[in-house]
Short mmCIF file of N, CA, C and O in Angstrom, two decimals:
data_model
loop_
_atom_site.label_atom_id
_atom_site.label_comp_id
_atom_site.label_asym_id
_atom_site.label_seq_id
_atom_site.Cartn_x
_atom_site.Cartn_y
_atom_site.Cartn_z
N MET A 1 -4.62 28.85 24.16
CA MET A 1 -2.85 28.74 24.42
C MET A 1 -2.08 28.73 22.98
O MET A 1 -2.51 28.81 21.79
N ASN A 2 -1.67 29.86 23.57
CA ASN A 2 -0.68 30.41 22.51
C ASN A 2 0.70 29.69 22.32
O ASN A 2 1.66 30.06 23.09
N PRO A 3 1.16 28.98 21.29
CA PRO A 3 2.21 28.61 21.68
C PRO A 3 3.27 29.09 21.19
O PRO A 3 4.85 28.60 21.26
N ASP A 4 3.23 30.36 20.84
CA ASP A 4 4.56 31.31 21.18
C ASP A 4 5.05 30.98 22.73
O ASP A 4 6.40 31.76 22.73
N PHE A 5 4.44 30.77 23.09
CA PHE A 5 5.28 30.96 25.32
C PHE A 5 4.83 29.55 25.13
O PHE A 5 5.50 29.38 26.42
N ILE A 6 5.05 28.70 24.43
CA ILE A 6 5.35 26.77 25.26
C ILE A 6 6.97 26.94 24.78
O ILE A 6 7.52 27.48 23.62
N ASN A 7 7.35 26.10 25.42
CA ASN A 7 8.83 25.83 25.53
C ASN A 7 9.30 25.00 24.08
O ASN A 7 8.71 23.99 24.14
N PRO A 8 9.76 25.91 23.14
CA PRO A 8 10.10 25.06 22.38
C PRO A 8 10.58 23.50 22.20
O PRO A 8 10.31 22.47 21.51
N LEU A 9 11.13 22.46 23.16
CA LEU A 9 11.19 21.63 23.37
C LEU A 9 10.08 20.85 23.53
O LEU A 9 9.86 19.52 23.04
N VAL A 10 8.82 21.20 24.12
CA VAL A 10 7.62 20.65 24.08
C VAL A 10 6.97 20.71 22.97
O VAL A 10 6.48 19.76 22.37
N LEU A 11 7.35 21.97 21.90
CA LEU A 11 6.59 21.88 20.67
C LEU A 11 7.22 20.65 19.90
O LEU A 11 6.59 20.25 18.78
N ALA A 12 8.84 20.51 20.02
CA ALA A 12 9.67 19.54 19.59
C ALA A 12 8.75 18.13 19.96
O ALA A 12 8.80 17.38 19.09
N TYR A 13 8.43 17.81 20.94
CA TYR A 13 7.83 16.71 21.67
C TYR A 13 7.01 16.66 20.84
O TYR A 13 6.40 15.70 20.36
N LEU A 14 5.79 17.53 20.56
CA LEU A 14 4.69 17.62 19.69
C LEU A 14 4.59 17.32 18.13
O LEU A 14 4.13 16.13 17.64
N GLY A 15 5.47 18.03 17.93
CA GLY A 15 6.15 18.02 16.43
C GLY A 15 6.69 17.28 16.19
O GLY A 15 6.14 16.45 14.80
N ASP A 16 7.62 15.89 16.60
CA ASP A 16 7.61 14.83 16.66
C ASP A 16 7.14 13.38 16.43
O ASP A 16 6.60 12.71 15.43
N SER A 17 5.70 13.73 17.19
CA SER A 17 4.90 12.71 17.03
C SER A 17 4.00 13.44 15.81
O SER A 17 3.40 11.86 15.62
N VAL A 18 3.31 14.35 15.65
CA VAL A 18 2.29 14.74 14.64
C VAL A 18 3.49 14.10 13.22
O VAL A 18 2.82 13.43 11.88
N LEU A 19 4.95 14.43 12.79
CA LEU A 19 5.63 13.68 12.01
C LEU A 19 5.87 12.28 11.56
O LEU A 19 5.29 11.72 11.10
N GLU A 20 5.80 11.17 13.04
CA GLU A 20 5.68 10.23 12.87
C GLU A 20 4.30 9.65 12.99
O GLU A 20 4.08 8.24 11.89
N LEU A 21 3.02 10.18 13.12
CA LEU A 21 2.09 10.06 12.38
C LEU A 21 1.95 9.64 11.36
O LEU A 21 1.40 9.02 10.53
N LEU A 22 2.15 11.30 10.91
CA LEU A 22 1.93 11.76 9.27
C LEU A 22 3.40 10.14 8.17
O LEU A 22 2.40 10.22 7.12
N VAL A 23 3.96 10.26 8.89
CA VAL A 23 5.11 9.07 8.05
C VAL A 23 4.29 7.83 7.91
O VAL A 23 4.56 7.46 7.17
N ARG A 24 3.81 7.12 9.37
CA ARG A 24 3.50 5.83 9.29
C ARG A 24 2.11 5.69 8.44
O ARG A 24 1.72 4.89 7.92
N ASP A 25 1.03 6.94 8.35
CA ASP A 25 -0.02 7.22 8.20
C ASP A 25 0.47 7.02 6.24
O ASP A 25 0.07 6.24 5.45
N TYR A 26 1.27 8.06 5.61
CA TYR A 26 1.97 7.83 4.33
C TYR A 26 2.12 6.56 3.76
O TYR A 26 1.71 5.97 3.07
N LEU A 27 2.88 5.99 4.83
CA LEU A 27 3.61 4.60 4.30
C LEU A 27 2.76 3.45 4.18
O LEU A 27 2.47 2.79 3.58
N VAL A 28 1.98 3.58 5.26
CA VAL A 28 0.66 2.20 4.98
C VAL A 28 -0.08 2.97 3.82
O VAL A 28 -1.07 2.07 2.91
N LYS A 29 -0.71 3.72 3.68
CA LYS A 29 -1.26 4.25 2.90
C LYS A 29 -1.04 4.55 1.71
O LYS A 29 -1.48 4.05 0.46
N GLU A 30 -0.02 4.54 1.04
CA GLU A 30 0.78 4.87 -0.32
C GLU A 30 2.03 4.32 -0.50
O GLU A 30 2.34 4.27 -1.73
N SER A 31 2.13 3.45 0.29
CA SER A 31 3.51 2.52 -0.28
C SER A 31 3.44 0.99 -0.57
O SER A 31 1.95 0.60 0.14
N GLU A 32 3.76 0.37 -1.03
CA GLU A 32 2.98 -0.98 -1.41
C GLU A 32 4.36 -2.03 -0.17
O GLU A 32 4.01 -3.36 -0.23
N LEU A 33 4.29 -1.60 0.86
CA LEU A 33 5.32 -2.35 2.00
C LEU A 33 4.15 -2.86 2.86
O LEU A 33 3.22 -2.14 3.01
N LYS A 34 4.31 -3.96 3.03
CA LYS A 34 3.01 -4.93 3.64
C LYS A 34 3.12 -5.04 5.43
O LYS A 34 2.48 -5.45 6.36
N LYS A 35 4.47 -5.46 5.23
CA LYS A 35 5.26 -5.99 6.70
C LYS A 35 5.36 -4.95 7.47
O LYS A 35 6.17 -4.08 6.94
N VAL A 36 4.97 -4.89 8.76
CA VAL A 36 6.06 -3.82 10.04
C VAL A 36 7.65 -4.31 9.96
O VAL A 36 7.42 -2.60 10.08
N ASN A 37 7.70 -5.17 9.71
CA ASN A 37 9.39 -4.77 9.36
C ASN A 37 9.86 -3.67 8.59
O ASN A 37 10.96 -3.02 8.50
N GLU A 38 9.25 -3.94 7.20
CA GLU A 38 9.78 -3.32 6.40
C GLU A 38 9.56 -1.68 6.06
O GLU A 38 9.74 -0.81 6.08
N LEU A 39 7.93 -1.74 7.01
CA LEU A 39 7.71 -0.16 7.50
C LEU A 39 8.36 0.51 8.23
O LEU A 39 8.56 2.05 7.57
N CYS A 40 8.93 -0.51 8.97
CA CYS A 40 9.67 0.50 10.38
C CYS A 40 10.98 0.81 9.62
O CYS A 40 11.83 1.38 9.98
N GLN A 41 11.54 -0.40 8.84
CA GLN A 41 12.76 0.62 7.92
C GLN A 41 12.45 1.17 7.35
O GLN A 41 13.61 2.43 7.13
N GLU A 42 11.78 1.30 6.34
CA GLU A 42 11.62 2.68 5.74
C GLU A 42 10.91 4.11 6.28
O GLU A 42 11.83 4.95 6.04
N ALA A 43 10.71 3.81 7.86
CA ALA A 43 10.53 4.91 8.21
C ALA A 43 11.75 5.87 9.19
O ALA A 43 11.40 6.84 8.73
N THR A 44 12.09 4.89 8.61
CA THR A 44 13.78 5.20 9.64
C THR A 44 14.32 6.57 8.47
O THR A 44 14.97 7.27 8.65
N HIS A 45 13.95 6.64 7.25
CA HIS A 45 14.43 7.57 6.30
C HIS A 45 13.92 8.91 6.41
O HIS A 45 14.16 10.30 6.08
N PHE A 46 12.79 8.70 6.96
CA PHE A 46 11.83 9.84 7.75
C PHE A 46 12.05 10.72 8.68
O PHE A 46 11.63 11.55 9.04
N VAL A 47 12.45 9.60 10.11
CA VAL A 47 12.32 10.05 11.42
C VAL A 47 13.47 9.85 11.87
O VAL A 47 13.64 9.92 13.34
N SER A 48 14.31 10.34 10.93
CA SER A 48 15.96 10.84 12.17
C SER A 48 16.36 11.49 11.98
O SER A 48 15.72 12.88 11.25
N SER A 49 17.01 11.92 12.93
CA SER A 49 17.54 13.67 13.04
C SER A 49 18.10 14.55 11.99
O SER A 49 18.31 14.71 11.43
N LEU A 50 18.87 13.05 11.58
CA LEU A 50 20.04 13.78 9.65
C LEU A 50 19.19 14.21 8.89
O LEU A 50 19.19 14.73 7.87
N SER A 51 17.81 13.15 8.97
CA SER A 51 17.03 13.55 7.88
C SER A 51 16.05 14.81 7.91
O SER A 51 16.14 15.77 7.13
N HIS A 52 15.46 14.94 9.04
CA HIS A 52 15.00 16.30 9.41
C HIS A 52 16.43 17.37 9.43
O HIS A 52 15.78 18.55 8.87
N GLU A 53 17.38 17.14 9.61
CA GLU A 53 18.46 18.54 9.51
C GLU A 53 18.89 18.87 7.94
O GLU A 53 18.44 20.03 7.87
N LYS A 54 18.86 17.27 7.01
CA LYS A 54 18.80 17.60 5.59
C LYS A 54 17.44 18.50 5.41
O LYS A 54 18.24 18.96 4.11
N PHE A 55 16.74 18.41 5.43
CA PHE A 55 15.50 19.12 5.14
C PHE A 55 15.28 20.15 5.20
O PHE A 55 14.75 20.33 4.45
N ILE A 56 15.55 20.34 6.41
CA ILE A 56 15.30 21.52 6.99
C ILE A 56 16.48 22.68 6.12
O ILE A 56 16.14 23.81 5.75
N LEU A 57 17.52 22.02 6.21
CA LEU A 57 18.82 22.74 5.33
C LEU A 57 17.81 23.42 3.97
O LEU A 57 18.23 24.18 3.46
N HIS A 58 17.50 22.61 3.24
CA HIS A 58 16.82 22.25 1.96
C HIS A 58 15.59 22.90 1.97
O HIS A 58 15.73 24.32 1.06
N LEU A 59 14.62 23.54 2.58
CA LEU A 59 13.60 24.55 2.72
C LEU A 59 14.34 25.80 3.30
O LEU A 59 14.17 26.74 2.22
N LEU A 60 15.21 25.86 4.42
CA LEU A 60 15.97 27.26 3.85
C LEU A 60 16.20 27.68 3.01
O LEU A 60 16.84 28.68 2.71
N GLU A 61 17.39 26.56 2.14
CA GLU A 61 18.04 27.48 1.12
C GLU A 61 16.80 27.47 -0.07
O GLU A 61 17.35 28.27 -1.77
N THR A 62 15.53 26.93 -0.35
CA THR A 62 14.75 26.89 -1.52
C THR A 62 13.74 28.01 -1.08
O THR A 62 12.44 28.23 -1.84
N ASP A 63 13.90 29.03 0.14
CA ASP A 63 12.79 29.33 0.33
C ASP A 63 11.70 29.19 0.45
O ASP A 63 10.67 30.11 0.47
N PHE A 64 11.20 28.30 1.10
CA PHE A 64 10.43 27.33 1.00
C PHE A 64 9.51 28.02 2.36
O PHE A 64 8.08 28.18 2.16
N LEU A 65 9.59 27.93 3.36
CA LEU A 65 9.32 28.76 4.75
C LEU A 65 9.26 29.99 5.00
O LEU A 65 10.14 30.55 4.23
N THR A 66 8.14 30.48 5.02
CA THR A 66 8.16 31.76 5.29
C THR A 66 8.91 32.33 6.92
O THR A 66 9.36 31.64 7.46
N GLU A 67 8.96 33.48 6.54
CA GLU A 67 9.73 34.55 7.26
C GLU A 67 9.61 34.12 9.16
O GLU A 67 10.14 33.68 9.96
N GLU A 68 8.00 34.25 9.52
CA GLU A 68 7.70 33.86 10.70
C GLU A 68 8.06 31.97 10.86
O GLU A 68 8.62 31.71 12.14
N GLU A 69 7.88 31.30 9.93
CA GLU A 69 8.45 29.88 10.22
C GLU A 69 9.76 29.89 10.68
O GLU A 69 10.31 29.27 11.09
N VAL A 70 10.87 30.49 9.80
CA VAL A 70 11.98 30.53 10.07
C VAL A 70 12.44 31.05 11.60
O VAL A 70 13.29 30.50 12.09
N GLY A 71 11.53 31.71 11.72
CA GLY A 71 11.47 32.52 13.23
C GLY A 71 11.52 31.02 14.41
O GLY A 71 11.82 31.10 15.41
N ILE A 72 10.27 30.55 13.93
CA ILE A 72 10.20 29.16 14.92
C ILE A 72 10.83 28.29 14.94
O ILE A 72 11.82 27.81 16.01
N PHE A 73 11.35 28.28 13.74
CA PHE A 73 12.64 26.88 13.49
C PHE A 73 13.78 27.37 14.24
O PHE A 73 14.58 26.74 15.15
N LYS A 74 14.18 28.32 14.49
CA LYS A 74 15.64 29.54 14.64
C LYS A 74 15.31 29.47 16.45
O LYS A 74 16.10 28.85 17.27
N ARG A 75 13.61 29.44 16.75
CA ARG A 75 13.68 29.44 17.83
C ARG A 75 14.07 28.16 18.76
O ARG A 75 14.42 27.82 19.82
N GLY A 76 13.56 26.83 18.13
CA GLY A 76 13.78 25.36 18.55
C GLY A 76 15.23 25.27 18.29
O GLY A 76 15.88 24.66 18.94
N ARG A 77 15.81 25.69 17.58
CA ARG A 77 17.13 24.96 16.72
C ARG A 77 18.51 25.63 17.60
O ARG A 77 18.94 25.15 18.74
N ASN A 78 17.93 27.02 18.59
CA ASN A 78 18.65 27.51 19.44
C ASN A 78 18.47 26.75 20.84
O ASN A 78 19.35 27.58 21.76
N THR A 79 17.58 26.45 20.94
CA THR A 79 17.40 25.84 23.02
C THR A 79 18.03 24.98 22.38
O THR A 79 18.28 23.88 22.52
N LYS A 80 18.58 24.60 23.80
CA LYS A 80 19.49 23.97 24.34
C LYS A 80 19.35 22.85 25.00
O LYS A 80 18.02 22.35 25.81
N THR A 81 19.87 21.71 24.72
CA THR A 81 19.03 20.44 25.02
C THR A 81 20.20 19.96 26.06
O THR A 81 21.17 20.10 26.33
N SER A 82 19.70 18.63 26.69
CA SER A 82 20.68 17.99 27.72
C SER A 82 21.15 16.35 27.37
O SER A 82 22.30 15.89 27.63
N LYS A 83 21.13 16.09 25.77
CA LYS A 83 21.41 15.46 25.11
C LYS A 83 22.03 15.52 23.93
O LYS A 83 21.08 16.58 23.20
N ARG A 84 22.65 15.00 23.33
CA ARG A 84 23.08 15.10 21.93
C ARG A 84 23.40 16.31 21.06
O ARG A 84 22.38 16.65 20.30
N ASP A 85 23.97 17.38 22.03
CA ASP A 85 23.91 18.76 21.67
C ASP A 85 24.80 18.93 20.55
O ASP A 85 25.50 19.82 19.93
N THR A 86 24.31 17.93 19.32
CA THR A 86 24.88 18.63 17.63
C THR A 86 23.97 19.54 17.03
O THR A 86 22.75 19.44 17.08
N LYS A 87 25.26 19.87 15.64
CA LYS A 87 24.06 20.63 15.07
C LYS A 87 23.30 19.83 14.46
O LYS A 87 22.02 20.49 14.32
N GLU A 88 23.54 18.80 13.81
CA GLU A 88 21.91 17.68 13.48
C GLU A 88 20.99 17.94 14.57
O GLU A 88 19.83 17.94 14.08
N HIS A 89 21.45 17.37 15.81
CA HIS A 89 20.23 17.21 16.82
C HIS A 89 19.04 18.77 16.82
O HIS A 89 18.24 18.75 16.99
N ARG A 90 19.71 19.43 17.02
CA ARG A 90 19.44 21.35 16.94
C ARG A 90 18.48 21.35 15.99
O ARG A 90 17.69 22.06 16.09
N TYR A 91 18.75 21.46 14.62
CA TYR A 91 18.42 21.56 13.70
C TYR A 91 16.84 20.64 13.31
O TYR A 91 16.02 21.25 12.52
N SER A 92 17.15 19.27 13.79
CA SER A 92 16.01 18.09 14.13
C SER A 92 14.78 18.58 14.84
O SER A 92 14.06 19.16 14.83
N THR A 93 15.18 19.13 16.27
CA THR A 93 14.76 20.33 17.43
C THR A 93 14.41 21.34 16.83
O THR A 93 12.54 21.22 16.87
N GLY A 94 14.38 21.99 15.82
CA GLY A 94 13.92 23.07 15.59
C GLY A 94 12.73 22.97 14.28
O GLY A 94 11.43 23.82 14.53
N PHE A 95 13.22 21.98 13.45
CA PHE A 95 12.33 21.24 12.25
C PHE A 95 10.97 20.68 13.09
O PHE A 95 9.96 21.10 13.23
N GLU A 96 11.27 19.84 14.25
CA GLU A 96 9.96 19.28 14.92
C GLU A 96 9.42 20.61 15.87
O GLU A 96 7.55 20.50 15.88
N CYS A 97 10.07 21.32 15.97
CA CYS A 97 9.59 22.76 17.08
C CYS A 97 8.19 23.15 16.16
O CYS A 97 7.45 23.48 16.19
N LEU A 98 8.70 23.19 14.64
CA LEU A 98 8.28 24.39 13.94
C LEU A 98 6.70 23.38 13.48
O LEU A 98 5.44 23.95 13.29
N ILE A 99 6.80 22.38 13.52
CA ILE A 99 5.54 21.72 13.51
C ILE A 99 4.63 21.55 13.93
O ILE A 99 3.53 21.55 14.54
N GLY A 100 4.99 21.35 15.55
CA GLY A 100 4.18 21.58 17.03
C GLY A 100 3.48 22.38 16.95
O GLY A 100 2.55 23.10 17.18
N HIS A 101 4.28 24.03 16.26
CA HIS A 101 4.00 25.01 16.18
C HIS A 101 2.66 25.38 15.98
O HIS A 101 1.67 25.77 15.98
N LEU A 102 3.36 24.91 14.41
CA LEU A 102 1.57 25.05 13.41
C LEU A 102 0.62 23.88 13.74
O LEU A 102 -0.31 24.61 13.52
N TYR A 103 0.77 22.90 14.47
CA TYR A 103 0.11 21.78 14.92
C TYR A 103 -0.93 22.77 15.91
O TYR A 103 -2.34 22.42 15.61
N LEU A 104 -0.21 22.97 17.13
CA LEU A 104 -1.26 24.01 17.73
C LEU A 104 -2.40 25.51 17.20
O LEU A 104 -2.98 25.54 17.64
N ASN A 105 -1.31 25.75 15.96
CA ASN A 105 -2.25 26.73 15.50
C ASN A 105 -3.15 26.18 14.51
O ASN A 105 -3.29 26.75 13.72
N GLU A 106 -3.36 25.28 14.58
CA GLU A 106 -4.32 24.26 13.55
C GLU A 106 -3.97 24.78 12.27
O GLU A 106 -5.01 24.73 11.67
N CYS A 107 -2.70 24.95 11.95
CA CYS A 107 -2.19 25.01 10.50
C CYS A 107 -1.83 23.64 9.69
O CYS A 107 -1.21 23.70 9.28
N LYS A 108 -3.20 23.27 9.83
CA LYS A 108 -2.88 21.79 8.92
C LYS A 108 -2.55 21.81 7.48
O LYS A 108 -1.63 20.99 7.48
N ASP A 109 -3.13 22.22 6.60
CA ASP A 109 -2.84 22.78 5.45
C ASP A 109 -1.28 22.71 5.15
O ASP A 109 -0.66 22.32 4.60
N ARG A 110 -0.73 23.61 6.16
CA ARG A 110 0.97 23.81 6.07
C ARG A 110 2.00 23.20 6.20
O ARG A 110 2.80 22.72 5.50
N ILE A 111 1.15 22.34 7.01
CA ILE A 111 2.04 21.37 7.98
C ILE A 111 2.07 19.86 6.93
O ILE A 111 3.03 19.70 6.11
N TYR A 112 0.55 19.87 5.57
CA TYR A 112 0.48 18.91 4.90
C TYR A 112 1.25 19.69 3.58
O TYR A 112 1.91 18.96 3.08
N GLU A 113 1.41 20.62 3.45
CA GLU A 113 2.23 21.58 2.34
C GLU A 113 3.67 21.29 2.84
O GLU A 113 4.68 20.61 1.54
N ILE A 114 3.97 21.24 3.95
CA ILE A 114 5.39 20.94 4.35
C ILE A 114 5.73 19.21 4.16
O ILE A 114 7.19 18.88 3.44
N PHE A 115 4.95 18.74 4.50
CA PHE A 115 5.02 16.55 4.65
C PHE A 115 5.06 16.66 2.88
O PHE A 115 5.81 15.13 2.91
N ASP A 116 4.44 17.05 2.50
CA ASP A 116 4.36 16.57 1.18
C ASP A 116 6.42 17.04 0.00
O ASP A 116 6.54 16.11 -0.38
N GLU A 117 6.24 18.22 0.94
CA GLU A 117 7.88 18.30 0.25
C GLU A 117 8.69 17.75 0.96
O GLU A 117 9.90 16.87 0.73
N PHE A 118 8.70 16.83 1.86
CA PHE A 118 9.23 16.07 2.79
C PHE A 118 9.42 14.86 2.02
O PHE A 118 10.36 14.86 1.68
N LYS A 119 8.18 14.09 1.77
CA LYS A 119 8.24 12.81 0.99
C LYS A 119 8.72 13.13 -0.15
O LYS A 119 9.71 12.05 -0.61
N ARG A 120 8.68 13.80 -0.99
CA ARG A 120 9.31 14.70 -2.04
C ARG A 120 10.71 14.23 -2.10
O ARG A 120 11.58 13.44 -2.11
N TYR A 121 11.40 15.11 -1.24
CA TYR A 121 12.77 15.02 -0.79
C TYR A 121 13.82 13.65 -0.64
O TYR A 121 14.55 13.56 -1.04
N VAL A 122 12.37 13.72 0.33
CA VAL A 122 13.18 12.05 1.14
C VAL A 122 13.00 10.67 0.36
O VAL A 122 14.19 10.07 -0.54
N ASN A 123 12.18 11.04 -0.58
CA ASN A 123 12.19 9.73 -1.83
C ASN A 123 12.99 10.05 -2.87
O ASN A 123 13.74 8.91 -3.88
N GLU A 124 13.42 11.43 -3.24
CA GLU A 124 14.68 11.54 -4.16
C GLU A 124 15.87 11.10 -3.89
O GLU A 124 16.63 10.99 -4.30
N THR A 125 15.85 11.41 -2.46
CA THR A 125 17.57 11.47 -1.84
C THR A 125 16.99 9.42 -1.91
O THR A 125 18.30 9.78 -2.52
N ASN A 126 16.91 9.28 -1.75
CA ASN A 126 16.64 7.45 -1.48
C ASN A 126 17.17 7.23 -2.59
O ASN A 126 17.75 6.40 -2.73
N SER A 127 16.25 7.49 -4.07
CA SER A 127 16.31 7.05 -4.84
C SER A 127 17.86 7.45 -5.84
O SER A 127 18.21 6.93 -6.22
N ARG A 128 18.41 8.21 -5.25
CA ARG A 128 19.61 9.08 -5.72
C ARG A 128 20.53 7.79 -5.16
O ARG A 128 21.56 7.84 -5.54
N GLN A 129 20.60 7.51 -3.97
CA GLN A 129 21.65 6.20 -3.02
C GLN A 129 21.22 5.24 -3.68
O GLN A 129 22.51 4.84 -3.52
N ILE A 130 20.32 5.11 -4.57
CA ILE A 130 20.36 3.43 -4.72
C ILE A 130 21.42 3.30 -5.89
O ILE A 130 21.44 3.92 -7.09
#
C-alpha cells in the first residue's frame, strides 16, 4: 500500500487516530492527572484544530519538516472537505494527513520526533497563558 495514492482525507482520518492515541498515552503515563475528566480536559489542548494549525505553522516557520513532509502537509491542506472549510480546519487536516502518511510508511521514529516537539510546543504555549 503506497500512501502517496491514498486520499488525503483518509490519511488525515488515520493521522487523527494516531495523534489521539499518542496524546492519551502521554497524558496517562507522564502527567500527574488521575481523573478521566481532567485527562479529557488536558487532551483538548492537543487535539483541537486550532492547536494543530498553530503547531504546523510553528513547524513550517522553524523548518522542522523535510521538503517531502511539507509536500504531504500541503496535499492534505489543499483537499476540500464538506465541513468547516476554514484555514484552521485545512491546516489541521494537513497536519493529520502528514501523521497518517508517516504512520503508513512505518516512520514511527519521525512521528515520535514530531510528537515530542508537539508536546513541548503545547506545554510551553499553555504555561505562557497561565
